[in-house]
Tab-separated table of C-alpha atoms in Angstrom:
chain	number	residue	atom	x	y	z
X	882	MET	CA	164.084	45.187	-167.146
X	883	LEU	CA	163.531	48.166	-167.696
X	884	PRO	CA	166.526	50.902	-166.766
X	885	ASP	CA	165.269	53.331	-163.980
X	886	SER	CA	164.776	56.580	-166.056
X	887	ASN	CA	167.419	58.828	-164.876
X	888	ILE	CA	170.096	56.723	-165.420
X	889	ASN	CA	168.674	55.587	-169.203
X	890	GLU	CA	166.197	58.130	-170.038
X	891	PRO	CA	165.511	56.165	-173.719
X	892	LEU	CA	165.561	53.112	-172.725
X	893	SER	CA	164.352	53.214	-170.136
X	894	HIS	CA	160.450	52.655	-172.529
X	895	GLY	CA	157.800	50.474	-172.760
X	896	PHE	CA	155.885	49.211	-174.442
X	897	ALA	CA	153.023	46.711	-173.882
X	898	SER	CA	150.014	44.240	-175.673
X	899	PHE	CA	147.673	42.073	-175.229
X	900	ARG	CA	144.226	40.497	-177.851
X	901	ILE	CA	141.020	39.651	-177.507
X	902	ARG	CA	139.042	36.731	-178.322
X	903	PRO	CA	135.603	37.982	-177.115
X	904	HIS	CA	132.606	35.581	-176.884
X	905	LEU	CA	130.203	35.451	-180.250
X	906	PRO	CA	127.580	36.843	-181.275
X	907	LEU	CA	129.435	40.343	-180.586
X	908	LEU	CA	126.358	43.141	-181.195
X	909	PRO	CA	126.562	46.456	-182.261
X	910	GLY	CA	127.025	48.296	-179.468
X	911	THR	CA	128.417	45.481	-176.441
X	912	SER	CA	130.953	47.500	-174.832
X	913	ILE	CA	134.642	45.416	-174.502
X	914	THR	CA	136.295	47.069	-171.088
X	915	ASN	CA	140.006	47.045	-170.227
X	916	THR	CA	142.290	47.594	-167.625
X	917	ALA	CA	145.895	47.129	-166.939
X	918	ASN	CA	148.100	46.350	-163.991
X	919	ILE	CA	151.831	47.913	-164.199
X	920	TYR	CA	154.147	46.436	-161.857
X	921	PHE	CA	157.443	48.669	-161.444
X	922	ASP	CA	159.978	46.564	-159.428
X	923	PHE	CA	158.487	45.397	-155.910
X	924	ASN	CA	156.001	48.296	-156.000
X	925	GLU	CA	152.019	48.857	-156.260
X	926	PRO	CA	150.861	48.382	-160.168
X	927	VAL	CA	150.416	51.249	-161.890
X	928	ILE	CA	146.731	50.654	-162.655
X	929	THR	CA	145.754	52.358	-165.985
X	930	GLY	CA	142.415	53.684	-166.766
X	931	PRO	CA	140.081	52.062	-168.827
X	932	SER	CA	140.110	50.917	-172.735
X	933	VAL	CA	136.484	50.962	-173.944
X	934	LEU	CA	135.944	48.768	-177.508
X	935	THR	CA	132.595	49.648	-178.609
X	936	ALA	CA	131.886	47.343	-181.544
X	937	GLU	CA	129.562	48.347	-184.750
X	938	PHE	CA	128.775	45.581	-186.280
X	939	SER	CA	128.201	41.851	-184.967
X	940	THR	CA	131.131	38.954	-186.104
X	941	ALA	CA	128.741	36.280	-187.177
X	942	ALA	CA	125.455	36.771	-189.379
X	943	GLN	CA	122.390	36.276	-186.846
X	944	GLU	CA	118.639	35.904	-188.184
X	945	ARG	CA	116.079	37.719	-188.308
X	946	ALA	CA	113.254	36.443	-185.724
X	947	LYS	CA	109.737	36.033	-186.899
X	948	GLY	CA	107.816	38.969	-186.464
X	949	GLN	CA	111.374	41.043	-185.751
X	950	GLU	CA	110.838	44.436	-188.199
X	951	GLN	CA	113.741	45.864	-190.219
X	952	LEU	CA	113.994	49.184	-191.740
X	953	HIS	CA	114.552	49.537	-196.453
X	954	LEU	CA	117.363	51.395	-196.740
X	955	LEU	CA	118.229	52.357	-200.854
X	956	PRO	CA	119.885	52.324	-202.756
X	957	ASN	CA	122.653	50.033	-201.372
X	958	PRO	CA	125.349	51.230	-201.479
X	959	ALA	CA	124.098	55.221	-201.943
X	960	THR	CA	125.945	58.192	-202.706
X	961	ASP	CA	124.682	60.336	-202.712
X	962	HIS	CA	120.435	59.941	-200.919
X	963	LEU	CA	119.116	56.813	-198.740
X	964	ARG	CA	115.638	56.434	-197.958
X	965	ILE	CA	115.275	54.889	-194.961
X	966	THR	CA	111.307	52.938	-194.108
X	967	ALA	CA	109.818	51.358	-191.430
X	968	GLU	CA	107.376	49.759	-190.668
X	969	GLY	CA	105.345	52.336	-188.289
X	970	THR	CA	106.282	56.055	-187.419
X	971	ILE	CA	109.671	57.318	-187.352
X	972	LEU	CA	110.572	59.779	-184.754
X	973	ASN	CA	114.031	59.631	-185.012
X	974	ILE	CA	117.189	57.922	-187.511
X	975	LEU	CA	120.305	57.961	-185.743
X	976	VAL	CA	123.491	56.683	-188.817
X	977	ILE	CA	126.419	55.567	-187.286
X	978	ALA	CA	129.932	55.248	-188.282
X	979	ALA	CA	132.623	52.120	-188.296
X	980	ASP	CA	134.163	53.446	-185.660
X	981	GLY	CA	131.345	54.101	-183.684
X	982	ARG	CA	130.625	58.126	-184.542
X	983	GLU	CA	127.769	59.215	-184.596
X	984	VAL	CA	127.353	61.098	-188.468
X	985	LEU	CA	124.005	62.015	-188.457
X	986	ARG	CA	120.661	62.494	-186.335
X	987	VAL	CA	116.739	62.789	-187.805
X	988	SER	CA	114.274	63.504	-186.899
X	989	PRO	CA	112.167	62.929	-189.117
X	990	ASN	CA	108.184	62.116	-188.095
X	991	THR	CA	106.767	59.813	-191.007
X	992	GLN	CA	106.042	56.145	-191.885
X	993	SER	CA	109.547	56.557	-194.743
X	994	SER	CA	112.529	59.799	-195.136
X	995	LEU	CA	114.751	60.941	-197.186
X	996	ILE	CA	118.082	61.344	-195.599
X	997	ASP	CA	121.328	63.047	-197.580
X	998	VAL	CA	124.805	61.594	-197.007
X	999	SER	CA	126.194	62.682	-199.582
X	1000	GLY	CA	128.581	64.502	-196.755
X	1001	LEU	CA	129.514	61.299	-195.844
X	1002	SER	CA	132.777	59.371	-195.964
X	1003	VAL	CA	132.892	56.280	-197.562
X	1004	GLY	CA	132.427	53.242	-195.651
X	1005	PRO	CA	130.433	51.458	-193.461
X	1006	TYR	CA	127.279	52.684	-191.319
X	1007	VAL	CA	124.290	51.771	-189.137
X	1008	VAL	CA	121.601	53.615	-188.851
X	1009	LEU	CA	119.227	53.429	-185.588
X	1010	SER	CA	115.981	54.204	-186.113
X	1011	THR	CA	113.384	54.638	-183.086
X	1012	LEU	CA	109.600	54.413	-184.168
X	1013	TYR	CA	106.777	56.219	-182.297
X	1014	ASP	CA	106.264	52.928	-180.396
X	1015	GLY	CA	109.508	52.091	-178.420
X	1016	THR	CA	110.827	49.899	-181.112
X	1017	LEU	CA	114.119	50.202	-182.141
X	1018	GLN	CA	114.894	49.302	-185.797
X	1019	ARG	CA	118.689	48.849	-186.883
X	1020	GLY	CA	120.464	48.760	-190.445
X	1021	ARG	CA	123.774	49.065	-192.672
X	1022	PHE	CA	124.018	50.406	-195.518
X	1023	ILE	CA	127.207	51.407	-197.704
X	1024	LYS	CA	128.440	55.051	-198.927
X	1025	GLN	CA	130.262	55.378	-201.532
């Protein structure tokens, strides 16, 4: 029930909001995509571009499956340096911020690597590591 912009431009603006309740568990890397159909009077809808939300931390505690290896991250919380140790030779390490941005990528080619995290902002991070055998390992740490 907004007035036409030719009649009253300031009052012709509108706002809509919504909430979602995703199915749990919501795993890191899960993408939730949404579009909206906005109707003006009896005209065809205006379809918005997709909005994509990528989850970086699960919302439920998960048990570690037997035989599933994880990265060892020390110290945690970290201030300047973080030692990352895996159960095999690490091909590359990817550090992802809570908002989904890639903030650091290294290729150590060793089983253990010391990375400099002093330039990262304070907060939670996810570490994804690919081993030479193709295994993907992940871990979490806090930057202080």
